PDB file of C-alpha atoms in Angstrom:
ATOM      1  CA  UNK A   1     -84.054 -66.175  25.696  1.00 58.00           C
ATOM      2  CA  UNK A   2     -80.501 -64.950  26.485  1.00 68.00           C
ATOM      3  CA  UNK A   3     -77.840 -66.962  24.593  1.00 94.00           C
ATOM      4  CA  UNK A   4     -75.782 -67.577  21.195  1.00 97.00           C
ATOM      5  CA  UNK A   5     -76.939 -68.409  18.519  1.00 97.00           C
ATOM      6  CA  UNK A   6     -75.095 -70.525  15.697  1.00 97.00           C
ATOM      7  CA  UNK A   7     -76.098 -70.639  12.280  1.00 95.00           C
ATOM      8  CA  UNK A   8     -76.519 -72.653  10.048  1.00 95.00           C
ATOM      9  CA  UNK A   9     -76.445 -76.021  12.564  1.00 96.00           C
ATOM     10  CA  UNK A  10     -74.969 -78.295   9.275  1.00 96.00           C
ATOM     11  CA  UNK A  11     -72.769 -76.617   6.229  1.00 95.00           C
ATOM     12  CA  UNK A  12     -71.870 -77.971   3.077  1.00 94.00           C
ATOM     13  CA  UNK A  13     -69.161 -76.661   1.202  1.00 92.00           C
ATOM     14  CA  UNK A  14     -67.384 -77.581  -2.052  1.00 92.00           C
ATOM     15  CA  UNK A  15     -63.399 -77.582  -2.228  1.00 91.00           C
ATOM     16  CA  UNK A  16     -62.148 -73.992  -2.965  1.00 90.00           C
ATOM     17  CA  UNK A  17     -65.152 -71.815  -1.920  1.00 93.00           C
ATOM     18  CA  UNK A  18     -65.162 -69.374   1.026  1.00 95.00           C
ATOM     19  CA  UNK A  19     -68.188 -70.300   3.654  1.00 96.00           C
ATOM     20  CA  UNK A  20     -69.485 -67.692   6.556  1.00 97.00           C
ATOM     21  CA  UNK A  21     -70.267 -69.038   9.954  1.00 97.00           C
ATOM     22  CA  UNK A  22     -72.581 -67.562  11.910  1.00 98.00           C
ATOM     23  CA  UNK A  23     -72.809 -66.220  15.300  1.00 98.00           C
ATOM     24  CA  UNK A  24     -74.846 -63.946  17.685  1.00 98.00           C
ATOM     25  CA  UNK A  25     -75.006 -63.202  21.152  1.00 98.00           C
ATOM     26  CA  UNK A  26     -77.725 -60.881  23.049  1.00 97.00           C
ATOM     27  CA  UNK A  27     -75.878 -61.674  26.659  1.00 95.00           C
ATOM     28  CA  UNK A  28     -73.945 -58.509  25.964  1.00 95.00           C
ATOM     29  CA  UNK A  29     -71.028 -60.005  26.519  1.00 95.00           C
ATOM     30  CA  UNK A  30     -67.517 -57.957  24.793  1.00 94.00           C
ATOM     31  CA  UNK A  31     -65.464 -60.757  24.172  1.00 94.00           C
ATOM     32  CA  UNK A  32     -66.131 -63.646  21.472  1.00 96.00           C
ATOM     33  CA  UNK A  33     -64.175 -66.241  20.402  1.00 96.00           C
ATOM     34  CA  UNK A  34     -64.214 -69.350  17.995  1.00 98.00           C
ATOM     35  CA  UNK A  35     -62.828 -72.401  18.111  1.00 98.00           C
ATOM     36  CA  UNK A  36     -62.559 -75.555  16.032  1.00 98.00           C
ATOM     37  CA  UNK A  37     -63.081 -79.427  17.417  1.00 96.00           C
ATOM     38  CA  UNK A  38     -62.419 -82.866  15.563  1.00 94.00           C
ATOM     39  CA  UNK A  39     -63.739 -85.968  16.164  1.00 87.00           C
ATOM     40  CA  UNK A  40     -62.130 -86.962  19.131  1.00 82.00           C
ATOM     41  CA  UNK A  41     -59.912 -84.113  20.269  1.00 85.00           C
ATOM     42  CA  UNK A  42     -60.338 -80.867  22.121  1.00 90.00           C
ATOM     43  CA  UNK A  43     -61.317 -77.099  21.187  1.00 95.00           C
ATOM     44  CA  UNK A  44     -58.354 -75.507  19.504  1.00 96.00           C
ATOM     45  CA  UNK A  45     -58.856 -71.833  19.065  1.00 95.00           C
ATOM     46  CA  UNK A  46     -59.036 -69.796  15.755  1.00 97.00           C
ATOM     47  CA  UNK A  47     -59.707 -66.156  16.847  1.00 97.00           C
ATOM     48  CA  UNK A  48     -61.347 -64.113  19.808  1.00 95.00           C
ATOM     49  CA  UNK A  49     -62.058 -60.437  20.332  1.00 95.00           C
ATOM     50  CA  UNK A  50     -62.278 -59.120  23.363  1.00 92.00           C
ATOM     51  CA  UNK A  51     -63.919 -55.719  22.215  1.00 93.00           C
ATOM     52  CA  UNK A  52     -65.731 -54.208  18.848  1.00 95.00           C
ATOM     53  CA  UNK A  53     -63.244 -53.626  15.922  1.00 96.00           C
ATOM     54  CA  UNK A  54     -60.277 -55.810  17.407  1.00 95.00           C
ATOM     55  CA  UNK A  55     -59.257 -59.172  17.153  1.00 96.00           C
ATOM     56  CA  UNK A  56     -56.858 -61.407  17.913  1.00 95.00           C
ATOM     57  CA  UNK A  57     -55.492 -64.632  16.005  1.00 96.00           C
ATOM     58  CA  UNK A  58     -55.700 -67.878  18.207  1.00 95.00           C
ATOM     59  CA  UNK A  59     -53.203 -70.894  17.453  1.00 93.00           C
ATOM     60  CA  UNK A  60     -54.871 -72.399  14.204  1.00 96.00           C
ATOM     61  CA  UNK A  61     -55.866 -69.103  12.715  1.00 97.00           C
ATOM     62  CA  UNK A  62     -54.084 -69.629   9.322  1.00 97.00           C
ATOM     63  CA  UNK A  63     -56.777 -70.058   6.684  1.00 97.00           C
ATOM     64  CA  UNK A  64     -59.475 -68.260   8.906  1.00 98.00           C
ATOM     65  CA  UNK A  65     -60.683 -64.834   8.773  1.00 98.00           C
ATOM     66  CA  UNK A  66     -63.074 -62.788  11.442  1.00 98.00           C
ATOM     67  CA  UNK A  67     -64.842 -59.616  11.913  1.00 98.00           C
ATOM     68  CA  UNK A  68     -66.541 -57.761  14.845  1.00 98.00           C
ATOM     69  CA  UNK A  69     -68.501 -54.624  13.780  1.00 98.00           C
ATOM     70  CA  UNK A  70     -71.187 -55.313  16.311  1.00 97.00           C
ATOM     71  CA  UNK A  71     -70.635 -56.175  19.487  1.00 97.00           C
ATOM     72  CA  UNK A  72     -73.355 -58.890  19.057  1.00 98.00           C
ATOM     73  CA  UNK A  73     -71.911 -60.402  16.337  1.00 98.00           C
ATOM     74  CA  UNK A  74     -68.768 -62.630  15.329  1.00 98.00           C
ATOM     75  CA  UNK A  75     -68.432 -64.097  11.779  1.00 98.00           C
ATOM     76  CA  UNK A  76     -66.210 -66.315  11.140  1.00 98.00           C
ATOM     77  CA  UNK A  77     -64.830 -67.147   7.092  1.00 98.00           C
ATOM     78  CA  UNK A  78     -63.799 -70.093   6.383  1.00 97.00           C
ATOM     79  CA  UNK A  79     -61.687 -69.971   3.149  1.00 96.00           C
ATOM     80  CA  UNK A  80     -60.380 -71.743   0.296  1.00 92.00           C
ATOM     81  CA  UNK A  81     -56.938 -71.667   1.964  1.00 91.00           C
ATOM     82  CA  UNK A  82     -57.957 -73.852   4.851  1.00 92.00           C
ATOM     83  CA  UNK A  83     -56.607 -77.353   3.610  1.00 90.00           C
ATOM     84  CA  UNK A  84     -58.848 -79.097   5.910  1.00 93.00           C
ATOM     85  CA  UNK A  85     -61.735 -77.883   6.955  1.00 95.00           C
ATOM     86  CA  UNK A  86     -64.039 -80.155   7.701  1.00 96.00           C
ATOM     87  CA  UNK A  87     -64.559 -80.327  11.713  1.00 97.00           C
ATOM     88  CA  UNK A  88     -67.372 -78.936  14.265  1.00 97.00           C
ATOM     89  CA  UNK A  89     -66.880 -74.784  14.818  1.00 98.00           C
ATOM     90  CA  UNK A  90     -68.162 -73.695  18.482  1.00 98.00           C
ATOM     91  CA  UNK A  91     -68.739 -69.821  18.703  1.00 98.00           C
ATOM     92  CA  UNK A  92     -68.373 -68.776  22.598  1.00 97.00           C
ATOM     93  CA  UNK A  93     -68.614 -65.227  24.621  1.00 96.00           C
ATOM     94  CA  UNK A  94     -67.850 -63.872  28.278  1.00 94.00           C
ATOM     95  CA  UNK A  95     -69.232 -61.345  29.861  1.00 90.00           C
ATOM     96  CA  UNK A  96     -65.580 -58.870  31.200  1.00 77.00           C
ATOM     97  CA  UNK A  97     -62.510 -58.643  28.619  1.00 69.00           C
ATOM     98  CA  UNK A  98     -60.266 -57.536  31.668  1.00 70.00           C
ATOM     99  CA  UNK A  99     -61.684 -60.224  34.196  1.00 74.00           C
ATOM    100  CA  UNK A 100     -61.350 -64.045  33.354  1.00 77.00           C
ATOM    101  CA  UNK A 101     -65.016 -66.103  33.738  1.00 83.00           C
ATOM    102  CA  UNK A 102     -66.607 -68.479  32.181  1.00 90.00           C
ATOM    103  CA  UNK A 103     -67.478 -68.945  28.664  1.00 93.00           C
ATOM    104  CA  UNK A 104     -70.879 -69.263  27.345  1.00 95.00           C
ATOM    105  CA  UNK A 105     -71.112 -71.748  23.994  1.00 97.00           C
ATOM    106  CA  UNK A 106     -73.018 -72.089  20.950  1.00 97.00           C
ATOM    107  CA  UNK A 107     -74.464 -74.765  20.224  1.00 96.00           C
ATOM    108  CA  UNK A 108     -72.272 -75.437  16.877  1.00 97.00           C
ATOM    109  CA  UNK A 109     -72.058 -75.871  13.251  1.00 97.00           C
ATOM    110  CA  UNK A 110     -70.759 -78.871  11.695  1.00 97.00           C
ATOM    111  CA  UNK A 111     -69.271 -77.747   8.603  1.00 97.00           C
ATOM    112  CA  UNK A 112     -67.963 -80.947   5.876  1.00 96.00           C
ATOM    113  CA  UNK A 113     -66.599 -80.083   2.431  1.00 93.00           C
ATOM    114  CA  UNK A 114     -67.842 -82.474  -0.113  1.00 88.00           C
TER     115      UNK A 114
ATOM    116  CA  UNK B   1     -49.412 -80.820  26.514  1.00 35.00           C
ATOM    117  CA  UNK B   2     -50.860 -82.988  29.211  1.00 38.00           C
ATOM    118  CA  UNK B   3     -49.425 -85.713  31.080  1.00 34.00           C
ATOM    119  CA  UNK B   4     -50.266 -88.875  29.781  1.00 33.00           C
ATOM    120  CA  UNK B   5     -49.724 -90.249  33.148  1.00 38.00           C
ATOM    121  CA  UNK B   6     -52.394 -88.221  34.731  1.00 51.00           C
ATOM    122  CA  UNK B   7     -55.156 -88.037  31.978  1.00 67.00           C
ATOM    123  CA  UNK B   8     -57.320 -90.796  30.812  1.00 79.00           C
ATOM    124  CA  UNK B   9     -59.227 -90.563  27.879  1.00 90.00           C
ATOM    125  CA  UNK B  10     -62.334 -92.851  28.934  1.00 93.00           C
ATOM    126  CA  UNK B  11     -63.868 -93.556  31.806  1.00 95.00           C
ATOM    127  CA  UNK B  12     -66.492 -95.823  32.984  1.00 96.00           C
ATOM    128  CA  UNK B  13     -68.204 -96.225  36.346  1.00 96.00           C
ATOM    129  CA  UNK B  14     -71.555 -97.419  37.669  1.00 97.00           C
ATOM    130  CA  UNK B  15     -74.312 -95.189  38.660  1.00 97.00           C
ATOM    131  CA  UNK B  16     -74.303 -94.358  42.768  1.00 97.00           C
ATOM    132  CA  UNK B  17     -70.453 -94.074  42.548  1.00 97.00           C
ATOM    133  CA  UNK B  18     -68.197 -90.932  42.866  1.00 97.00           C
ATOM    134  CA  UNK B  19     -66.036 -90.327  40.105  1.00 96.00           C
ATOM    135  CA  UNK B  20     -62.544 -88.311  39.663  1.00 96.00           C
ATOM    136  CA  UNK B  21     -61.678 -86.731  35.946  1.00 96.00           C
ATOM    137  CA  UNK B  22     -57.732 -85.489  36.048  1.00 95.00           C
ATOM    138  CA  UNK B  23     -56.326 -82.904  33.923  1.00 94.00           C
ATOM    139  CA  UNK B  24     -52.255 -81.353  33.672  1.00 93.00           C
ATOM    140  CA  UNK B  25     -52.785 -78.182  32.658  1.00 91.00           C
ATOM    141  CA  UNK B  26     -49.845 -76.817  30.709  1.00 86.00           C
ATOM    142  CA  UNK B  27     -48.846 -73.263  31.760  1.00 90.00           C
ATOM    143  CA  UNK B  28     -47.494 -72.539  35.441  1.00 92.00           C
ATOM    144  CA  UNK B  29     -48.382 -68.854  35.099  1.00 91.00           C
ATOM    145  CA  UNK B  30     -52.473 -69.907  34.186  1.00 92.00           C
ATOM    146  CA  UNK B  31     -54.661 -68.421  36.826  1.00 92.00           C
ATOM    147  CA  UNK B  32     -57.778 -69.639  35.976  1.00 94.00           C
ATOM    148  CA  UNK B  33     -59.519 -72.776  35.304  1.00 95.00           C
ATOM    149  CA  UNK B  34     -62.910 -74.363  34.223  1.00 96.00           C
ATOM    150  CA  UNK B  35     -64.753 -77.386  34.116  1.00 97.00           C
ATOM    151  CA  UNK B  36     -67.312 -78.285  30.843  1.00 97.00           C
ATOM    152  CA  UNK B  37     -69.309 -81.041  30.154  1.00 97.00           C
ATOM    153  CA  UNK B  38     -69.980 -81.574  26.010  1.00 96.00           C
ATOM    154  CA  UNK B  39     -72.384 -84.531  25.287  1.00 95.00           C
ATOM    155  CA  UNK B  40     -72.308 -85.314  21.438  1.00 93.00           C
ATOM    156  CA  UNK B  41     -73.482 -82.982  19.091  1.00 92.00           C
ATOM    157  CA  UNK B  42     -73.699 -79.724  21.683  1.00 94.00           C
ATOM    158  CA  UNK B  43     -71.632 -77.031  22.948  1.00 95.00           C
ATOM    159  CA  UNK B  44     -69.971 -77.342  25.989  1.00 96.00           C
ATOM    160  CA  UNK B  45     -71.981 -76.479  29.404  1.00 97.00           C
ATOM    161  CA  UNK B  46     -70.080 -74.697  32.229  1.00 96.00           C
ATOM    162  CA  UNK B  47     -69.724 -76.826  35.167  1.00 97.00           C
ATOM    163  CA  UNK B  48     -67.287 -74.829  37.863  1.00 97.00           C
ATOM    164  CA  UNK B  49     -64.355 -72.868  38.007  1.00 96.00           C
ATOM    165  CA  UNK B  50     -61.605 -72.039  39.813  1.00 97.00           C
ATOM    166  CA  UNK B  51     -59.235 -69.249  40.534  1.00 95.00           C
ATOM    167  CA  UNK B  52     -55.465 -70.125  40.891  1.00 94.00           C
ATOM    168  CA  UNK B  53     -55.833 -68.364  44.630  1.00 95.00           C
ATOM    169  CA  UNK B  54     -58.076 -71.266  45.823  1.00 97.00           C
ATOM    170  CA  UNK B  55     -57.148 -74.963  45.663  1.00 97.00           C
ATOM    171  CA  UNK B  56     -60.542 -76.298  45.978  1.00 98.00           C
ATOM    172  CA  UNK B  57     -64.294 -75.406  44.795  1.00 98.00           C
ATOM    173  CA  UNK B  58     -67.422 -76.712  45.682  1.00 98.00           C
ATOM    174  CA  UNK B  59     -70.546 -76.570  43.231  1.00 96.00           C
ATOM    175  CA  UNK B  60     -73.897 -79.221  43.633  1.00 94.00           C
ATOM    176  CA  UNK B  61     -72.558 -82.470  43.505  1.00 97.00           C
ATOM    177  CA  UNK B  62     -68.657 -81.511  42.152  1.00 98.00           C
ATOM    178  CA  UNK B  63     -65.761 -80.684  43.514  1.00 98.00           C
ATOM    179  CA  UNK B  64     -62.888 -78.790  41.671  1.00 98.00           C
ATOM    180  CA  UNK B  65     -58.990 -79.296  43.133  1.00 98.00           C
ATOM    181  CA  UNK B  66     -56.271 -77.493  42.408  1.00 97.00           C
ATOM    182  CA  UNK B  67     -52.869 -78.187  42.859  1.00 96.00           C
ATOM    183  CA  UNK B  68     -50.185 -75.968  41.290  1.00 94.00           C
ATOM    184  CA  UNK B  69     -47.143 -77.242  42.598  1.00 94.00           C
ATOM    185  CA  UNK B  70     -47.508 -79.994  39.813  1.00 94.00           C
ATOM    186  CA  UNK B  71     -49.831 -78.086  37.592  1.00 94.00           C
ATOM    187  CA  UNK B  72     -53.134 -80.845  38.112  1.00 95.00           C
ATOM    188  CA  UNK B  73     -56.548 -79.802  37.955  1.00 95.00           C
ATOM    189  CA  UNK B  74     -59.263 -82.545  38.924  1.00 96.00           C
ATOM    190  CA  UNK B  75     -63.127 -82.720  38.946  1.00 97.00           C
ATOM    191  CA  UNK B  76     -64.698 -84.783  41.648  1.00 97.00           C
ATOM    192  CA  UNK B  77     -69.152 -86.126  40.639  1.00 98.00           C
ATOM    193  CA  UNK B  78     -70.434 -87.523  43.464  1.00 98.00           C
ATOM    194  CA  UNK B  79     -73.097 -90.210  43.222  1.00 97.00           C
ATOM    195  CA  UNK B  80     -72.415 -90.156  39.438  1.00 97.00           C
ATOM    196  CA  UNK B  81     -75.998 -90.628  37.359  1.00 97.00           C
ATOM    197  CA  UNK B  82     -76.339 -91.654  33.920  1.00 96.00           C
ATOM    198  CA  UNK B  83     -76.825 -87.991  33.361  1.00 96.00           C
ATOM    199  CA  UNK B  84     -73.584 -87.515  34.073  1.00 97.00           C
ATOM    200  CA  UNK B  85     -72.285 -89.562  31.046  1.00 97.00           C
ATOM    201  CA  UNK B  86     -70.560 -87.185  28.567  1.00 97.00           C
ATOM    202  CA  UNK B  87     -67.049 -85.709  27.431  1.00 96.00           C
ATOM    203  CA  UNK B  88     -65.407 -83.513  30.343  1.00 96.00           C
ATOM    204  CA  UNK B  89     -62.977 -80.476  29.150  1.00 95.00           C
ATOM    205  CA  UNK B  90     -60.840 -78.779  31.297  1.00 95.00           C
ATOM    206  CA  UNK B  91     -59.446 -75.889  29.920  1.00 95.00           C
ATOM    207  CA  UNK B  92     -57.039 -73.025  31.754  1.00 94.00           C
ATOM    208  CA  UNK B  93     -56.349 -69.273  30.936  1.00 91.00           C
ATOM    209  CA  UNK B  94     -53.126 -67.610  30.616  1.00 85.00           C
ATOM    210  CA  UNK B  95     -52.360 -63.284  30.182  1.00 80.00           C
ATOM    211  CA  UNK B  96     -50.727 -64.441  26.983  1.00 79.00           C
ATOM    212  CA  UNK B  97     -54.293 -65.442  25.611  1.00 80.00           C
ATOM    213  CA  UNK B  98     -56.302 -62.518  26.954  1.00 82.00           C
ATOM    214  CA  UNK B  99     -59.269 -63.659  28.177  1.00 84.00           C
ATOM    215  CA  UNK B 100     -59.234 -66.956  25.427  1.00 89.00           C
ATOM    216  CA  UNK B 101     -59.748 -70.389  27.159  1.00 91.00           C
ATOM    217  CA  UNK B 102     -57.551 -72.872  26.437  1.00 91.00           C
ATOM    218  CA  UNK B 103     -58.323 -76.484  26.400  1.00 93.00           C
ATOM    219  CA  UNK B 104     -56.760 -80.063  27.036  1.00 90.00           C
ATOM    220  CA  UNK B 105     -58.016 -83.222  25.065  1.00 87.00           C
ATOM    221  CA  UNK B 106     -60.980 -84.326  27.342  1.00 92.00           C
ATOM    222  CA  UNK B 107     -62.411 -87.389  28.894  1.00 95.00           C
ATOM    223  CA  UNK B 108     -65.415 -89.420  28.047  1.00 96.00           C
ATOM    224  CA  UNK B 109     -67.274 -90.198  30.814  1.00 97.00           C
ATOM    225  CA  UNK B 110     -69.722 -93.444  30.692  1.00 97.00           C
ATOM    226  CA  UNK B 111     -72.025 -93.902  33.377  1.00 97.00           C
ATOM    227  CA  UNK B 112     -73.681 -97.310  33.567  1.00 95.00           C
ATOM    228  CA  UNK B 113     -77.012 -98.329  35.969  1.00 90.00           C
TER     229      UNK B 113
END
Protein backbone atom coordinates (compact mmCIF):
# COMPACT_ATOMS: atom_id res chain seq x y z
CA UNK A 1 0.00 0.00 0.00
CA UNK A 2 0.98 3.59 -0.95
CA UNK A 3 1.11 5.90 2.11
CA UNK A 4 3.16 7.26 5.29
CA UNK A 5 4.08 5.62 7.67
CA UNK A 6 4.60 6.94 11.39
CA UNK A 7 6.56 5.29 13.87
CA UNK A 8 6.42 4.51 16.80
CA UNK A 9 2.29 5.20 17.17
CA UNK A 10 2.94 6.08 21.29
CA UNK A 11 6.51 7.57 22.71
CA UNK A 12 7.66 7.87 26.05
CA UNK A 13 10.28 10.10 26.91
CA UNK A 14 11.97 11.23 30.14
CA UNK A 15 12.72 15.09 30.77
CA UNK A 16 16.08 16.04 29.10
CA UNK A 17 16.56 13.22 26.51
CA UNK A 18 16.49 13.71 22.71
CA UNK A 19 13.62 11.30 21.01
CA UNK A 20 13.50 10.51 16.97
CA UNK A 21 10.18 10.47 15.25
CA UNK A 22 9.66 8.54 12.54
CA UNK A 23 8.45 8.94 9.12
CA UNK A 24 8.29 7.34 5.60
CA UNK A 25 6.59 7.84 2.52
CA UNK A 26 6.68 5.47 -0.76
CA UNK A 27 4.05 8.03 -2.67
CA UNK A 28 7.18 9.67 -4.01
CA UNK A 29 6.17 12.69 -3.06
CA UNK A 30 9.37 15.71 -2.70
CA UNK A 31 8.00 17.70 -0.14
CA UNK A 32 7.47 16.62 3.69
CA UNK A 33 6.52 18.42 6.44
CA UNK A 34 5.74 18.01 10.27
CA UNK A 35 3.60 19.51 12.38
CA UNK A 36 2.62 19.48 16.04
CA UNK A 37 -1.25 19.39 17.51
CA UNK A 38 -2.53 19.79 21.24
CA UNK A 39 -5.45 18.74 22.69
CA UNK A 40 -7.85 20.94 21.35
CA UNK A 41 -6.09 23.23 18.90
CA UNK A 42 -4.92 23.06 15.33
CA UNK A 43 -1.65 21.78 13.41
CA UNK A 44 1.09 24.28 13.97
CA UNK A 45 4.05 23.57 11.80
CA UNK A 46 7.67 22.66 12.87
CA UNK A 47 9.59 22.08 9.57
CA UNK A 48 8.95 20.99 5.83
CA UNK A 49 11.25 20.26 2.92
CA UNK A 50 10.25 20.60 -0.22
CA UNK A 51 13.28 18.63 -1.83
CA UNK A 52 16.29 16.13 -0.57
CA UNK A 53 19.00 17.96 1.52
CA UNK A 54 16.88 21.25 2.24
CA UNK A 55 14.69 22.32 4.78
CA UNK A 56 12.91 24.91 6.00
CA UNK A 57 11.94 25.98 9.71
CA UNK A 58 8.06 26.34 10.21
CA UNK A 59 6.69 28.75 13.07
CA UNK A 60 7.38 26.52 16.26
CA UNK A 61 10.65 25.13 15.06
CA UNK A 62 12.73 26.22 18.14
CA UNK A 63 13.67 23.07 20.03
CA UNK A 64 13.16 20.80 16.86
CA UNK A 65 15.62 19.47 14.54
CA UNK A 66 15.05 17.58 10.92
CA UNK A 67 16.84 15.82 8.25
CA UNK A 68 16.07 14.68 4.64
CA UNK A 69 18.79 12.43 3.11
CA UNK A 70 16.22 10.33 1.36
CA UNK A 71 13.62 11.53 -0.35
CA UNK A 72 11.43 8.88 1.42
CA UNK A 73 12.28 9.81 4.61
CA UNK A 74 11.76 12.77 7.23
CA UNK A 75 13.00 12.45 10.86
CA UNK A 76 12.10 14.58 13.08
CA UNK A 77 14.31 15.16 16.80
CA UNK A 78 12.72 16.14 19.40
CA UNK A 79 15.23 17.56 21.97
CA UNK A 80 15.95 18.33 25.42
CA UNK A 81 15.48 22.03 24.57
CA UNK A 82 11.82 21.69 23.75
CA UNK A 83 10.22 22.90 27.15
CA UNK A 84 7.07 21.23 26.33
CA UNK A 85 6.85 18.56 24.39
CA UNK A 86 4.30 16.54 25.06
CA UNK A 87 1.51 16.84 22.14
CA UNK A 88 0.46 14.54 18.98
CA UNK A 89 3.29 14.97 15.89
CA UNK A 90 1.54 14.41 12.30
CA UNK A 91 4.21 13.74 9.50
CA UNK A 92 2.54 14.84 5.97
CA UNK A 93 3.86 14.87 2.10
CA UNK A 94 2.65 16.30 -1.41
CA UNK A 95 3.30 15.16 -4.42
CA UNK A 96 4.87 18.91 -6.59
CA UNK A 97 7.19 21.40 -4.45
CA UNK A 98 6.42 24.16 -7.16
CA UNK A 99 2.55 23.38 -7.42
CA UNK A 100 0.29 23.68 -4.23
CA UNK A 101 -2.09 20.24 -3.61
CA UNK A 102 -3.12 18.46 -1.09
CA UNK A 103 -1.34 16.93 1.71
CA UNK A 104 -1.27 13.35 2.47
CA UNK A 105 -1.01 12.54 6.56
CA UNK A 106 0.38 10.08 8.80
CA UNK A 107 -1.38 8.62 10.93
CA UNK A 108 0.62 10.13 14.12
CA UNK A 109 2.66 9.63 17.12
CA UNK A 110 1.62 10.71 20.41
CA UNK A 111 4.69 11.51 22.14
CA UNK A 112 4.26 12.36 26.44
CA UNK A 113 7.34 12.98 28.58
CA UNK A 114 6.99 11.35 31.89
CA UNK B 1 -5.97 34.63 13.42
CA UNK B 2 -9.56 33.83 12.68
CA UNK B 3 -12.57 35.71 13.28
CA UNK B 4 -14.24 34.75 16.23
CA UNK B 5 -17.35 36.00 14.72
CA UNK B 6 -17.27 33.63 11.87
CA UNK B 7 -15.81 30.37 13.44
CA UNK B 8 -17.47 28.12 15.86
CA UNK B 9 -15.71 25.66 17.63
CA UNK B 10 -18.59 22.91 17.98
CA UNK B 11 -21.22 22.01 16.13
CA UNK B 12 -24.09 19.76 16.43
CA UNK B 13 -26.83 18.76 14.00
CA UNK B 14 -29.11 15.79 13.39
CA UNK B 15 -28.51 13.20 10.84
CA UNK B 16 -30.53 14.00 7.25
CA UNK B 17 -29.56 17.72 7.71
CA UNK B 18 -27.06 19.87 5.68
CA UNK B 19 -24.48 21.42 7.59
CA UNK B 20 -22.13 24.67 7.02
CA UNK B 21 -18.42 24.72 8.83
CA UNK B 22 -16.93 28.56 8.42
CA UNK B 23 -13.40 29.42 8.46
CA UNK B 24 -11.43 33.29 8.13
CA UNK B 25 -8.49 32.46 6.71
CA UNK B 26 -5.74 34.90 7.62
CA UNK B 27 -3.60 35.95 4.61
CA UNK B 28 -5.21 37.98 1.58
CA UNK B 29 -2.37 36.90 -0.72
CA UNK B 30 -3.22 32.76 0.14
CA UNK B 31 -4.16 31.08 -3.06
CA UNK B 32 -5.02 27.91 -2.02
CA UNK B 33 -7.22 26.19 0.33
CA UNK B 34 -8.25 22.71 1.76
CA UNK B 35 -10.74 21.00 3.61
CA UNK B 36 -9.71 17.87 6.30
CA UNK B 37 -11.65 15.88 8.39
CA UNK B 38 -9.49 14.42 11.72
CA UNK B 39 -11.62 12.03 13.91
CA UNK B 40 -9.72 11.37 17.28
CA UNK B 41 -6.65 9.67 17.33
CA UNK B 42 -5.91 9.85 13.23
CA UNK B 43 -4.38 12.02 10.77
CA UNK B 44 -6.31 14.27 8.93
CA UNK B 45 -8.18 12.95 5.59
CA UNK B 46 -8.36 15.30 2.56
CA UNK B 47 -11.79 16.32 1.84
CA UNK B 48 -11.64 19.17 -1.17
CA UNK B 49 -9.79 21.99 -2.21
CA UNK B 50 -9.90 25.01 -3.75
CA UNK B 51 -7.89 27.37 -5.83
CA UNK B 52 -8.18 31.17 -5.04
CA UNK B 53 -9.32 31.49 -9.02
CA UNK B 54 -12.62 29.64 -8.26
CA UNK B 55 -15.14 30.65 -5.58
CA UNK B 56 -16.88 27.44 -5.35
CA UNK B 57 -16.05 23.50 -5.54
CA UNK B 58 -18.10 20.66 -5.72
CA UNK B 59 -16.91 17.11 -4.39
CA UNK B 60 -19.69 14.01 -3.35
CA UNK B 61 -21.83 15.41 -0.94
CA UNK B 62 -19.62 18.93 -0.09
CA UNK B 63 -19.41 22.00 -1.28
CA UNK B 64 -16.35 24.38 -0.81
CA UNK B 65 -17.05 28.51 -1.07
CA UNK B 66 -14.80 30.96 -1.39
CA UNK B 67 -15.07 34.40 -0.84
CA UNK B 68 -11.97 36.64 -0.81
CA UNK B 69 -13.28 39.92 -0.55
CA UNK B 70 -13.61 39.12 3.28
CA UNK B 71 -11.12 36.33 3.37
CA UNK B 72 -14.04 33.30 4.40
CA UNK B 73 -13.71 29.89 3.40
CA UNK B 74 -16.82 27.52 4.16
CA UNK B 75 -17.58 23.75 3.77
CA UNK B 76 -21.11 22.83 2.94
CA UNK B 77 -22.18 18.31 4.02
CA UNK B 78 -25.25 17.67 2.70
CA UNK B 79 -27.53 15.12 4.32
CA UNK B 80 -24.94 15.03 7.17
CA UNK B 81 -24.53 11.12 8.57
CA UNK B 82 -23.14 10.14 11.75
CA UNK B 83 -20.11 9.42 9.68
CA UNK B 84 -19.70 12.72 9.24
CA UNK B 85 -19.08 13.46 13.00
CA UNK B 86 -15.43 14.57 13.47
CA UNK B 87 -13.03 17.73 13.77
CA UNK B 88 -13.00 19.83 10.37
CA UNK B 89 -9.57 21.86 9.55
CA UNK B 90 -9.34 24.32 7.10
CA UNK B 91 -6.07 25.30 6.38
CA UNK B 92 -4.72 27.92 3.43
CA UNK B 93 -1.28 28.29 1.64
CA UNK B 94 0.69 31.32 1.18
CA UNK B 95 4.33 31.82 -1.27
CA UNK B 96 5.78 32.83 2.07
CA UNK B 97 5.35 29.10 3.30
CA UNK B 98 6.35 27.29 0.12
CA UNK B 99 4.24 24.67 -0.40
CA UNK B 100 3.54 24.28 3.82
CA UNK B 101 -0.22 24.25 4.75
CA UNK B 102 -1.27 26.35 7.20
CA UNK B 103 -4.07 25.72 9.52
CA UNK B 104 -6.91 27.51 11.61
CA UNK B 105 -8.21 26.01 15.00
CA UNK B 106 -10.97 23.60 13.68
CA UNK B 107 -14.49 22.62 14.38
CA UNK B 108 -15.95 19.59 15.98
CA UNK B 109 -18.61 18.35 14.21
CA UNK B 110 -21.35 16.05 16.15
CA UNK B 111 -23.78 14.34 14.18
CA UNK B 112 -26.72 12.89 16.09
CA UNK B 113 -29.56 10.14 14.57
Amino acid sequence: DGGITQSPKYLFRKEGQNVTLSCEQNLNHDAMYWYRQDPGQGLRLIYYSQIVNDFQKGDIAEGYSVSREKKESFPLTVTSAQKNPTAFYLCASSMNPEVNTEAFFGQGTRLTVV
Amino acid sequence: GESVGLHLPTLSVQEGDNSIINCAYSNSASDYFIWYKQESGKGPQFIIDIRSNMDKRQGQRVTVLLNKTVKHLSLQIAATQPGDSAVYFCAENYAQAGTALIFGKGTTLSVSS
